[in-house]
Amino acid sequence: MKALGARSAFYVGLVVGTCTMYVLLRQVGFTRNVGSVEPEAHKKSMLEMVEEENKNWKKERLALFNLNHPHHTGEDGTLADALYKHVRILCWVMTGPNNLEKKARHVKATWSRHCNIVVFISSVDDPDFPTVGLNTKEGRDQLYWKTIRAFHYVMDKHGDEADWFLKADDDTYVVVDNLRWILASHSPEDPVYFGRRFKPYVKQGYMSGGAGYVLSKEALRRFVVGFRTKVCTHTSSVEDLALGQCMEKIGVVAGDSRDTLERETFHPFVPESHLTGTFPKTFWYWNYCYYPIVQGPQCCSDLAVSFHYVDASHMYLLEYYTYHLRAFGYKYRYQPPEPSVIQDLNAPAPDKVEIGDIEEKLGAEEQEGEKKSLEQNEKL
Amino acid sequence: MRWRAGETDSRTDTTFLLFSGCVYGNECDVVASKCEQSSVLLKELRSSMMSEGSSFMKGLILGGIFCLVMSFFETFNSGTHSEGHEHLHHHLKPVSKDELQKLSESQMSDWTLQVRVYCLIMVTPKLLVHWATANDTWSKHCDKSVFYTSESSKALEAIDLQEQDEWARLRKAIKHAYENAGDLRWFFVARPTTYAIIENLKYLVLDKDPSQPFYIGHTEKSGELDYVEYDSGIVLSYEAMRRLIEIFKDEDRCPERGHALWKTPEEKQLATCLKYTGVFAENGEDAQGKGLFNKKSVSSLISDSMGQNPADVVEACCSDMAITFGGMSPSQIQVLMYGVYRLRPYGHDFHDSLTFLPPNDSDND
């Protein structure tokens, strides 16, 4: 009996040992999968990342200066580069100390890399991120204060370094290259601002805060002057509406940001909502949009500029869809016209050119309003 | 003499389990002897347990070592085996941009004609929503798309194969497609839960000769068999189809109805049949080695990448020229269509050597 017990125990041990070891090895991933070989090429070390960042970005005075417009392997970015030089955009992103890791970090990693200058506006200075701390508290009721102070700040510190000044939230995704396409047909000396136009409360309409809006240099100048002369004050905490009311007072025109097929470019929701969602008839959105709402695929321009309520993973998704994923050789249905400014830049240099001539030409073309009709407010 | 439970008598070295209440005389002797007997038994038991225990441990360790040795042996074997394999087949990449630019106009137009795709979409009424989505979206980019169903549905048109068994259905569909191919030379088999970017599929096979056997997709290994995963789409050249039709006639090597107790998935049966004709699975990937065929959704792949490569999420995630994604809802697919065929940053051009026109009957691309 002794011998039998020991022998069977041995066999049991053998079986258990084999099985356990097999399971352990399986867990460790020993059994190979041919198709899932991870290419080493794209696993970057932290050091490499930091080095690359230092090459492409200059961190100075609590702002990020873009030294090299990001390029994609295999692409011809000459047109985008030309616009990058000619249409300088400063993006300021409304965020807060609690959202740096959750939200602002992803903005920094994705779309803000395409701005000429990026400033993250918070309530606390953070030289590492970097963020600028304005003298405000956090909270929804502080939104207009933050906005007012932010615009004053960028005018003061960076007024000469950009032509257009974009405000976005840390859950807004912006395709900056498409914004340049729209703005290229306008002059930064015009008092104009663009965004998703809403109609209530303000005669000329105002721009949705969440979808982002962009002021020309002249518009920004007038905004700052308006507060100095008390024409504009902190009227309410509803930032986009209050700003819209100020804009009307100081003679800044609410522009039409739609593409040449009259499709919206700034969007207050995520693409899924606009493309597939059906908003109920009682939803406020129906009464707010200045232009007729289109649901389904024609809701949104191919050259969309912004989407709102975009969470972290959605930011990367949109970055992938916009800048990476494509269909080889596909001829896009929408062929957008080149902004006239580009045609002038590319024109063969005449023997003698007077700067006045070109400016006059640009001005004349703008007055014709060949691409969009700027809504002119007669009173102003 | 009295012994208490648990006490050890140094003389006899026995431990008492029972309380003995005797004092003198015979009673004590009897109890003592009983104790002695039981303690002897205990000793025996303990020693046998110890020997069994040690045998068990010996067996355990031996079993573990045995398993380790076997798996090292296996990987070493298949390692050397597949290395040779890899050089010949396994990884299939698209033609490089430089090569493309060297082509002449006539070569270009030849290739554009040659690279036309026949899509076989294997549906069932259970997957009606996905069926409708595929019908509305990516299937329009195929040069010819045919839906093969297990049973007909009033809502959508399809070729009714009247066959519940998936492998038999696949065989019938392949036969039908081969017979009705016309001058199409590439075949793409997918379920409607897969989404495909057909233009990128064409890019992958652009410089491959369809009169050679090709069997492409996301490859997996099952023992010694390399097979293409069904869920991320299967690409077959005309020659591979021809060989398949031939081997379908061989009931021994490529039976229509399996005789085994368990059902082998169709993807493996397909791979087995093809292997008999000398056609092996190849993994479709881009110039950087990233897989082009995915069975996960875009958002799922992005989430994975956020976990694994937080410093470089999009670059590490998925290929620019990805061909398939899986498990996406109809509204996610509408967003994907917008993302692939419409949304783009102005001023970034690719100057691809070939042009594919949008389909006539759609508005979401």
XYZ file of C-alpha atoms in Angstrom:
745
model
C 0.000 0.000 0.000
C 2.831 2.316 0.766
C 4.468 1.756 -2.596
C 1.208 2.166 -4.536
C 0.381 5.413 -2.808
C 3.800 6.880 -3.561
C 3.778 5.876 -7.208
C 0.318 7.259 -7.928
C 1.282 10.426 -6.105
C 4.272 10.689 -8.410
C 2.138 10.389 -11.536
C -0.393 12.869 -10.241
C 2.474 15.255 -9.533
C 3.813 14.758 -13.035
C 0.500 15.577 -14.677
C -0.160 18.576 -12.450
C 3.364 19.870 -13.028
C 3.074 19.600 -16.810
C -0.302 21.278 -16.921
C 0.647 24.127 -14.605
C 3.822 24.859 -16.521
C 1.938 24.816 -19.841
C -0.643 27.261 -18.561
C 2.082 29.511 -17.137
C 3.989 29.535 -20.404
C 0.839 30.273 -22.367
C 0.156 33.232 -20.142
C 3.649 34.528 -20.696
C 2.923 34.357 -24.415
C 5.283 31.625 -25.368
C 3.032 30.091 -28.007
C 3.709 32.308 -30.954
C 1.380 34.245 -33.158
C 2.925 34.840 -36.519
C 0.670 37.651 -37.569
C 1.156 39.812 -34.546
C 4.845 40.634 -34.757
C 5.193 44.088 -33.241
C 7.375 46.245 -35.440
C 9.975 47.918 -33.278
C 10.239 50.999 -35.424
C 7.556 53.093 -33.792
C 8.210 52.367 -30.120
C 9.913 55.592 -29.121
C 11.809 56.045 -25.932
C 11.011 59.000 -23.727
C 14.412 60.485 -24.501
C 13.773 60.405 -28.236
C 10.414 62.045 -27.716
C 11.895 64.860 -25.657
C 14.637 65.424 -28.223
C 12.129 65.609 -31.016
C 9.955 67.990 -29.074
C 12.868 70.312 -28.485
C 13.579 70.369 -32.200
C 10.037 71.239 -33.140
C 8.896 73.413 -30.273
C 10.276 76.351 -28.399
C 8.908 76.794 -24.913
C 9.146 80.461 -24.090
C 7.228 82.891 -21.944
C 4.696 80.226 -20.969
C 3.785 79.601 -24.619
C 4.703 76.956 -27.194
C 6.181 78.264 -30.441
C 5.982 75.898 -33.381
C 9.294 75.833 -35.221
C 8.440 73.211 -37.830
C 5.022 72.697 -39.307
C 4.362 68.956 -38.767
C 4.815 66.890 -41.885
C 3.647 63.445 -42.768
C 5.767 60.808 -44.475
C 5.216 60.741 -48.202
C 3.138 63.893 -48.416
C 3.585 67.102 -50.340
C 2.832 69.843 -47.831
C 3.971 72.885 -49.827
C 0.524 74.457 -49.985
C -0.033 73.930 -46.261
C 3.419 75.357 -45.527
C 2.724 78.455 -47.603
C -0.487 79.051 -45.691
C 1.319 78.396 -42.421
C 3.704 81.250 -43.142
C 1.075 83.601 -44.434
C -1.798 82.970 -42.017
C -0.255 82.964 -38.544
C -2.651 81.636 -35.916
C -2.246 81.838 -32.150
C -4.386 79.173 -30.458
C -5.292 79.689 -26.844
C -6.905 76.778 -25.065
C -9.203 77.247 -22.084
C -8.231 74.740 -19.428
C -7.606 74.440 -15.697
C -5.194 72.775 -13.287
C -7.506 69.791 -12.823
C -7.800 69.167 -16.547
C -4.155 69.285 -17.576
C -3.649 65.535 -17.356
C -7.171 64.552 -18.313
C -7.746 66.810 -21.305
C -5.195 69.516 -22.122
C -2.416 66.956 -22.474
C -4.197 65.355 -25.408
C -4.755 68.711 -27.067
C -1.042 69.308 -26.745
C -0.299 65.905 -28.316
C -2.668 66.360 -31.262
C -4.169 69.353 -33.032
C -2.417 72.203 -31.229
C 0.823 71.113 -32.909
C -0.486 72.718 -36.091
C -0.889 76.208 -34.604
C 1.896 78.770 -34.991
C 1.733 79.557 -31.257
C -0.137 77.723 -28.479
C -1.043 79.178 -25.094
C -2.820 77.096 -22.457
C -4.924 79.396 -20.273
C -5.484 78.254 -16.713
C -5.860 79.843 -13.316
C -2.353 78.828 -12.265
C 1.042 79.383 -13.920
C 2.776 76.120 -14.833
C 6.123 76.595 -16.572
C 6.447 72.880 -17.401
C 3.273 72.231 -19.333
C 3.304 75.296 -19.926
C 0.160 77.108 -18.768
C -0.551 80.743 -18.073
C -2.310 81.560 -14.829
C -4.741 84.450 -15.003
C -6.064 86.046 -11.891
C -9.274 84.069 -11.831
C -10.811 81.177 -9.984
C -12.041 78.022 -11.715
C -15.659 77.345 -12.582
C -18.327 77.977 -15.216
C -19.120 81.420 -13.833
C -15.529 82.473 -14.440
C -15.613 81.682 -18.157
C -16.089 85.209 -19.430
C -13.506 86.624 -17.005
C -11.025 84.051 -18.215
C -11.857 84.855 -21.825
C -11.514 88.600 -21.348
C -8.229 88.234 -19.506
C -6.955 85.630 -21.976
C -7.523 87.882 -24.991
C -5.888 90.791 -23.186
C -2.959 88.557 -22.308
C -2.348 87.276 -25.858
C -2.695 90.785 -27.262
C -0.163 92.057 -24.787
C 2.434 89.283 -25.042
C 1.948 87.956 -28.564
C 0.047 90.624 -30.460
C 2.831 91.069 -33.014
C 3.544 87.396 -33.485
C 0.214 86.314 -34.999
C -2.504 87.501 -37.372
C -5.492 85.558 -36.029
C -6.374 84.533 -32.486
C -8.338 81.323 -31.907
C -10.121 80.434 -28.692
C -10.831 76.746 -28.053
C -11.810 74.561 -25.108
C -9.776 71.592 -23.952
C -12.488 69.356 -25.408
C -12.534 71.043 -28.803
C -10.741 69.411 -31.743
C -9.549 71.917 -34.375
C -8.181 71.217 -37.865
C -5.945 74.262 -38.003
C -4.965 73.756 -41.660
C -8.601 74.089 -42.672
C -8.972 77.206 -40.554
C -6.102 78.701 -42.543
C -7.931 77.886 -45.788
C -10.935 79.918 -44.606
C -8.926 82.813 -43.180
C -6.634 83.091 -46.196
C -9.414 84.825 -48.070
C -9.661 87.552 -45.440
C -7.362 90.194 -44.074
C -6.350 90.314 -40.416
C -6.858 94.070 -40.646
C -10.586 93.529 -41.183
C -12.704 93.663 -38.038
C -14.183 90.179 -38.341
C -14.525 86.976 -36.359
C -15.537 83.454 -37.364
C -17.077 80.420 -35.663
C -20.338 78.471 -35.556
C -22.879 81.232 -35.872
C -25.869 81.287 -33.536
C -28.787 83.663 -34.079
C -30.625 84.453 -30.811
C -30.087 87.531 -28.624
C -27.630 89.315 -30.919
C -28.766 90.900 -34.164
C -25.783 89.842 -36.232
C -25.537 86.607 -34.323
C -22.716 85.364 -32.107
C -20.291 82.432 -32.178
C -20.664 79.247 -30.148
C -18.000 79.052 -27.445
C -17.519 75.308 -27.479
C -17.054 75.042 -31.223
C -14.275 77.609 -30.991
C -14.021 81.031 -32.608
C -11.233 83.081 -34.134
C -10.701 86.865 -34.046
C -8.746 88.891 -36.575
C -6.003 91.141 -35.232
C -8.202 94.190 -35.768
C -11.082 92.507 -33.931
C -8.772 91.750 -31.023
C -7.483 95.337 -30.959
C -11.025 96.677 -30.807
C -11.907 94.173 -28.078
C -9.066 95.405 -25.874
C -9.882 99.048 -26.592
C -13.543 98.334 -25.922
C -12.760 97.229 -22.380
C -10.433 100.127 -21.794
C -13.110 102.619 -22.824
C -15.793 100.641 -20.954
C -17.824 100.171 -24.138
C -17.605 96.491 -23.237
C -17.700 95.190 -19.681
C -18.162 91.865 -17.920
C -21.919 91.661 -18.545
C -22.514 87.984 -17.782
C -20.708 84.715 -17.351
C -22.176 83.280 -20.553
C -18.893 83.770 -22.347
C -19.862 83.286 -26.001
C -23.005 85.397 -25.820
C -21.353 88.195 -23.840
C -18.442 88.290 -26.240
C -20.843 88.328 -29.195
C -22.672 91.308 -27.741
C -19.375 93.134 -27.242
C -18.301 92.343 -30.811
C -21.461 93.885 -32.190
C -20.941 97.027 -30.117
C -17.376 97.556 -31.289
C -18.169 96.994 -34.967
C -16.633 93.581 -35.461
C -18.527 91.618 -38.107
C -19.797 88.090 -37.450
C -18.424 86.220 -40.471
C -19.807 83.299 -42.465
C -17.444 80.374 -41.985
C -19.212 77.920 -44.306
C -17.389 76.369 -47.270
C -18.139 77.103 -50.927
C -20.984 74.568 -50.852
C -22.490 76.327 -47.822
C -21.615 73.478 -45.458
C -20.714 74.277 -41.861
C -17.096 74.032 -40.774
C -17.275 74.792 -37.026
C -19.303 72.152 -35.170
C -20.712 72.271 -31.620
C -20.846 68.465 -31.295
C -18.847 65.358 -32.236
C -18.924 64.163 -35.880
C -21.140 61.203 -35.028
C -23.900 63.504 -33.779
C -23.859 65.691 -36.852
C -23.490 62.864 -39.376
C -25.873 60.318 -37.940
C -27.763 61.815 -35.043
C -31.228 63.121 -35.390
C -31.787 65.959 -33.006
C -35.310 66.021 -31.556
C -37.419 68.938 -32.766
C -37.521 70.420 -29.273
C -33.734 70.498 -28.964
C -32.404 74.046 -28.504
C -30.011 73.576 -31.418
C -32.802 73.949 -33.967
C -33.598 77.448 -32.774
C -30.033 78.568 -32.375
C -28.303 77.926 -35.687
C -28.055 81.032 -37.856
C -27.946 79.018 -41.086
C -30.285 76.119 -42.004
C -29.364 72.917 -40.213
C -28.480 69.946 -42.409
C -28.461 66.469 -40.915
C -26.641 63.552 -42.474
C -23.473 63.625 -44.575
C -23.941 67.186 -45.858
C -23.962 68.541 -42.289
C -20.269 68.961 -42.375
C -17.711 70.301 -44.803
C -14.863 68.073 -45.971
C -12.687 70.891 -44.690
C -14.204 70.893 -41.224
C -12.518 73.184 -38.722
C -13.789 72.105 -35.329
C -15.764 69.626 -33.258
C -16.757 69.926 -29.589
C -17.267 67.561 -26.610
C -14.326 65.547 -27.867
C -12.859 63.342 -25.141
C -9.295 62.040 -24.990
C -9.625 58.926 -27.135
C -11.782 60.835 -29.605
C -8.984 63.398 -30.023
C -6.629 60.692 -31.205
C -9.358 59.153 -33.335
C -9.947 62.470 -35.110
C -6.217 63.022 -35.499
C -5.973 59.561 -37.125
C -8.906 60.239 -39.433
C -7.773 63.731 -40.417
C -4.018 63.403 -40.792
C -3.362 59.694 -41.201
C -6.002 57.332 -42.562
C -6.798 57.782 -46.222
C -7.933 55.887 -49.331
C -5.101 55.463 -51.820
C -5.625 57.336 -55.078
C -9.140 58.420 -54.183
C -10.365 61.485 -56.051
C -12.277 63.590 -53.533
C -15.721 64.705 -54.640
C -15.146 68.201 -53.184
C -12.299 70.082 -54.816
C -11.919 73.307 -52.788
C -10.722 76.407 -54.638
C -7.276 77.714 -53.818
C -7.396 80.928 -51.791
C -6.406 83.868 -54.005
C -3.621 84.783 -51.635
C -1.817 81.575 -52.575
C -2.173 82.239 -56.261
C -0.527 85.585 -55.734
C 2.278 84.076 -53.738
C 2.917 81.491 -56.434
C 2.684 83.899 -59.338
C 5.982 84.354 -61.187
C 7.693 87.443 -59.792
C 7.102 90.410 -62.110
C 10.090 92.606 -62.942
C 8.995 95.500 -60.913
C 6.378 95.012 -58.309
C 5.012 97.700 -56.100
C 3.754 96.504 -52.797
C 0.767 98.790 -53.146
C -0.382 96.947 -56.277
C -0.689 93.587 -54.589
C -2.410 95.009 -51.560
C -4.851 96.827 -53.760
C -5.570 93.653 -55.665
C -6.145 91.702 -52.475
C -8.408 94.389 -51.150
C -10.407 94.544 -54.371
C -10.914 90.808 -54.436
C -12.077 90.801 -50.876
C -14.581 93.515 -51.580
C -15.991 91.519 -54.441
C -16.597 88.791 -51.915
C -15.898 86.197 -54.545
C -16.044 83.306 -52.164
C -18.208 84.279 -49.251
C -20.448 87.222 -48.635
C -19.553 88.921 -45.399
C -22.663 89.966 -43.617
C -22.377 93.695 -43.346
C -24.098 95.320 -40.477
C -25.431 98.540 -41.979
C -25.547 100.480 -38.788
C -21.869 100.057 -38.005
C 0.495 6.131 35.072
C -1.493 8.550 33.180
C -0.811 10.040 29.846
C -2.481 13.132 28.561
C -3.462 13.730 24.976
C -0.578 15.135 23.026
C 2.091 14.150 25.481
C 5.171 12.289 24.276
C 6.551 9.437 26.269
C 10.297 9.728 25.961
C 10.816 6.015 26.587
C 8.759 4.758 23.739
C 8.772 7.947 21.689
C 5.123 7.676 21.090
C 2.650 10.455 21.129
C -0.655 9.879 22.702
C -3.771 10.909 20.944
C -6.224 9.686 23.449
C -6.712 10.725 26.972
C -5.986 7.855 29.181
C -7.725 7.841 32.443
C -6.304 4.664 33.887
C -4.265 4.464 37.015
C -2.847 1.079 37.623
C -2.969 -2.405 36.465
C -4.332 -4.246 33.484
C -6.438 -1.406 32.301
C -3.402 0.720 31.858
C -1.556 -1.960 30.030
C -4.429 -2.436 27.636
C -4.756 1.298 27.008
C -1.025 1.672 26.691
C -0.813 -1.087 24.133
C -3.733 0.371 22.247
C -1.963 3.702 22.219
C 1.191 2.078 21.107
C -0.638 0.417 18.276
C -2.307 3.612 17.153
C 0.916 5.558 17.440
C 2.673 2.973 15.360
C -0.095 3.296 12.824
C 0.318 7.051 12.960
C 4.006 6.763 12.377
C 3.377 4.520 9.428
C 0.798 6.888 8.072
C 3.065 9.875 8.525
C 5.990 8.201 6.836
C 3.869 6.996 3.963
C 2.397 10.457 3.601
C 5.854 11.915 3.570
C 7.005 9.509 0.938
C 3.884 10.191 -1.109
C 4.372 13.890 -0.666
C 7.934 13.724 -1.793
C 6.922 11.599 -4.763
C 4.288 14.139 -5.619
C 6.813 16.952 -5.450
C 9.249 14.990 -7.537
C 6.526 14.379 -10.096
C 5.517 18.040 -10.099
C 9.027 19.288 -10.729
C 9.689 16.653 -13.355
C 6.440 17.538 -15.127
C 7.331 21.213 -15.149
C 10.786 20.604 -16.553
C 9.351 18.250 -19.161
C 6.921 20.908 -20.338
C 9.590 23.614 -20.491
C 11.873 21.393 -22.511
C 9.073 20.511 -24.920
C 8.139 24.119 -25.563
C 11.763 25.187 -26.077
C 12.098 22.336 -28.483
C 8.950 23.385 -30.317
C 9.913 27.029 -30.684
C 13.419 26.127 -31.731
C 12.001 23.816 -34.350
C 9.314 26.095 -35.670
C 11.664 29.042 -35.239
C 14.143 27.657 -37.714
C 11.321 26.340 -39.822
C 9.442 29.613 -40.080
C 12.564 31.619 -40.688
C 12.929 29.948 -44.012
C 9.175 30.305 -44.410
C 9.264 34.027 -43.682
C 11.733 34.801 -46.400
C 9.596 33.110 -48.993
C 6.081 34.190 -48.121
C 4.664 35.537 -44.975
C 4.802 39.316 -45.137
C 3.196 40.997 -48.105
C 3.689 44.723 -48.581
C 2.392 47.191 -51.134
C 4.558 48.501 -53.968
C 6.815 51.360 -52.909
C 6.194 54.947 -53.979
C 9.495 55.056 -55.881
C 8.553 52.000 -57.913
C 5.192 53.522 -58.708
C 6.712 56.731 -59.978
C 8.903 54.828 -62.422
C 5.873 53.411 -64.225
C 4.804 54.513 -67.670
C 1.323 55.768 -68.498
C 0.327 52.561 -70.273
C 1.595 50.397 -67.435
C -0.395 52.559 -65.055
C -3.640 52.084 -66.953
C -2.941 48.348 -67.300
C -2.598 48.046 -63.577
C -5.713 50.115 -62.913
C -7.722 47.648 -65.014
C -6.070 44.562 -63.618
C -6.609 45.445 -59.996
C -10.410 45.248 -60.010
C -12.061 43.501 -57.078
C -15.035 41.132 -56.732
C -16.424 41.328 -53.192
C -18.118 38.289 -51.669
C -20.073 39.361 -48.596
C -21.330 36.421 -46.556
C -24.499 37.494 -44.766
C -27.286 35.980 -42.709
C -30.638 37.509 -41.782
C -29.392 37.723 -38.189
C -26.841 40.284 -39.293
C -29.410 42.400 -41.127
C -28.234 45.724 -39.693
C -24.632 45.071 -40.656
C -25.777 43.725 -44.011
C -27.617 46.970 -44.702
C -24.644 49.042 -43.599
C -22.234 47.139 -45.843
C -24.726 47.528 -48.665
C -24.840 51.284 -48.115
C -21.183 51.917 -47.627
C -18.029 50.066 -48.536
C -19.508 47.495 -50.916
C -20.122 50.338 -53.386
C -16.384 50.730 -53.783
C -15.971 47.167 -55.075
C -16.022 46.720 -58.832
C -18.598 44.011 -58.253
C -20.140 43.151 -54.900
C -22.359 40.148 -54.330
C -24.108 39.283 -51.088
C -24.389 35.557 -50.375
C -26.936 34.622 -47.734
C -27.887 31.525 -45.803
C -31.563 32.283 -46.336
C -33.297 35.064 -48.178
C -34.523 38.221 -46.548
C -37.335 40.406 -47.830
C -35.485 43.558 -46.928
C -32.322 43.134 -48.977
C -31.229 41.447 -52.145
C -28.763 38.601 -52.072
C -27.969 35.292 -53.680
C -29.731 32.731 -51.548
C -27.473 29.737 -51.107
C -30.023 28.006 -48.888
C -27.281 26.563 -46.749
C -26.940 26.771 -43.005
C -23.485 25.253 -42.727
C -20.937 28.055 -42.968
C -18.185 26.094 -44.676
C -20.560 24.667 -47.280
C -21.921 28.153 -47.845
C -18.428 29.568 -48.345
C -17.633 26.857 -50.866
C -20.791 27.574 -52.838
C -20.110 31.290 -52.805
C -16.559 30.803 -54.017
C -17.753 28.575 -56.854
C -20.365 31.114 -57.855
C -17.937 33.997 -57.734
C -15.330 32.179 -59.806
C -17.898 31.335 -62.461
C -19.237 34.878 -62.589
C -15.981 36.748 -62.248
C -15.961 38.081 -65.782
C -12.634 39.816 -66.133
C -12.204 40.537 -62.423
C -9.087 38.941 -61.030
C -9.097 39.697 -57.284
C -11.578 38.413 -54.731
C -12.319 39.742 -51.277
C -14.347 37.591 -48.859
C -15.784 39.212 -45.750
C -18.636 39.161 -43.299
C -20.757 42.312 -43.100
C -19.331 43.034 -39.648
C -16.079 43.916 -41.379
C -15.513 47.339 -42.939
C -13.128 47.501 -45.895
C -11.340 50.352 -47.666
C -11.214 48.785 -51.108
C -8.860 51.417 -52.564
C -6.206 50.415 -50.046
C -6.793 46.760 -50.887
C -6.101 47.612 -54.507
C -2.961 49.447 -53.447
C -1.724 46.333 -51.631
C -2.196 43.989 -54.603
C -1.361 46.530 -57.281
C 1.934 44.992 -58.373
C 0.963 41.356 -57.661
C 0.096 39.069 -60.572
C -3.356 37.510 -60.042
C -2.399 34.551 -62.201
C -0.137 33.642 -59.298
C -1.743 32.196 -56.189
C -2.242 34.740 -53.416
C -4.060 34.249 -50.098
C -3.739 37.400 -48.017
C -5.091 38.882 -44.805
C -4.254 38.928 -41.113
C -2.514 35.618 -40.489
C -2.738 33.521 -37.344
C -1.112 30.238 -36.461
C -2.869 27.124 -35.279
C -0.292 24.427 -34.635
C 1.473 24.037 -37.943
C -1.251 25.744 -39.971
C -1.018 29.412 -40.972
C -4.459 30.718 -41.807
C -6.043 34.055 -42.629
C -8.496 35.319 -40.040
C -12.016 35.556 -41.433
C -13.025 38.491 -39.241
C -10.535 40.842 -40.845
C -11.257 39.819 -44.440
C -9.682 37.333 -46.879
C -8.096 38.266 -50.214
C -7.710 35.648 -52.953
C -6.217 35.977 -56.399
C -7.814 34.398 -59.476
C -5.274 31.580 -59.477
C -5.891 30.804 -55.803
C -9.612 30.619 -56.542
C -8.986 28.293 -59.480
C -6.925 25.931 -57.342
C -9.585 26.024 -54.640
C -12.297 25.015 -57.080
C -10.113 22.068 -58.115
C -9.435 20.842 -54.588
C -13.093 21.190 -53.657
C -13.626 18.092 -55.786
C -11.320 16.088 -53.512
C -13.621 14.823 -50.760
C -10.785 13.266 -48.772
C -8.499 16.242 -48.404
C -11.088 18.992 -48.610
C -14.431 17.562 -47.502
C -17.600 19.578 -47.758
C -19.044 18.223 -44.539
C -16.546 17.388 -41.869
C -16.765 14.011 -40.175
C -15.105 15.057 -36.934
C -17.061 15.411 -33.731
C -16.219 19.069 -33.461
C -16.494 21.656 -36.199
C -13.348 23.247 -37.532
C -13.888 26.941 -38.290
C -14.195 27.730 -42.005
C -11.112 29.922 -41.963
C -8.963 26.948 -40.966
C -10.668 24.591 -43.386
C -9.998 27.083 -46.156
C -6.358 27.310 -45.168
C -6.025 23.526 -45.096
C -7.554 23.089 -48.537
C -5.384 25.831 -49.963
C -2.304 24.332 -48.369
C -2.910 21.124 -50.292
C -2.780 23.117 -53.514
C 0.455 24.801 -52.487
C -1.051 28.160 -51.503
C 0.051 29.646 -48.184
C -1.318 32.469 -46.080
C 0.453 35.819 -46.225
C 0.157 38.693 -43.769
C -0.755 41.989 -45.375
C 1.229 44.884 -43.919
C 2.481 48.330 -44.871
C 6.031 49.520 -45.511
C 6.605 49.940 -41.758
C 5.349 46.452 -40.978
C 2.022 47.535 -39.469
C -0.846 45.148 -40.130
C -3.374 46.330 -42.687
C -6.129 43.890 -41.767
C -7.757 44.504 -38.368
C -10.633 42.721 -36.696
C -10.963 45.373 -34.001
C -12.651 48.747 -34.367
C -10.698 51.961 -34.797
C -11.701 53.239 -31.360
C -10.660 49.949 -29.788
C -7.244 50.101 -31.461
C -6.815 53.727 -30.373
C -7.664 52.815 -26.770
C -5.137 49.990 -26.848
C -2.526 52.364 -28.187
C -3.291 54.937 -25.495
C -2.487 52.273 -22.944
C 0.614 50.885 -24.626
C 2.127 53.952 -26.306
C 0.830 57.040 -24.507
C 3.635 59.181 -25.906
C 2.837 58.421 -29.531
C -0.705 57.168 -29.711
C -1.671 57.680 -33.348
C 1.674 56.830 -34.950
C 1.890 53.547 -33.069
C -1.724 52.602 -33.524
C -2.755 51.817 -37.017
C -1.561 52.066 -40.581
C -2.382 55.032 -42.807
C -3.289 52.582 -45.540
C -5.333 50.233 -43.356
C -7.674 47.959 -45.278
C -10.115 46.482 -42.764
C -11.620 47.145 -39.360
C -14.205 45.064 -37.532
C -16.887 45.283 -34.907
C -18.039 48.813 -35.696
C -21.597 50.056 -35.337
C -23.403 51.627 -38.304
C -22.965 55.165 -36.963
C -19.265 54.564 -36.264
C -18.994 53.410 -39.862
C -20.571 56.642 -41.118
C -17.908 58.562 -39.180
C -15.238 56.269 -40.648
C -16.532 56.968 -44.174
C -16.337 60.700 -43.478
C -12.866 60.296 -42.027
C -11.507 58.228 -44.918
C -13.192 59.724 -47.961
C -13.846 63.339 -46.972
C -12.245 64.885 -43.878
C -8.726 66.059 -44.584
C -6.370 68.988 -43.820
C -6.167 71.495 -46.655
C -2.837 71.781 -48.397
C -1.509 68.276 -47.773
C -1.364 66.329 -51.040
C -0.167 62.858 -51.833
C 0.002 62.783 -55.640
C -0.811 59.077 -55.815
C 0.131 57.572 -59.152
C -3.281 55.983 -59.619
C -6.719 57.512 -59.408
C -9.857 55.791 -58.178
C -13.117 57.616 -58.761
C -15.928 57.827 -56.222
C -18.886 55.477 -56.802
C -21.929 56.823 -58.624
C -24.629 55.992 -56.159
C -23.574 57.267 -52.751
C -23.433 60.532 -50.820
C -21.401 59.650 -47.742
C -18.021 59.442 -49.441
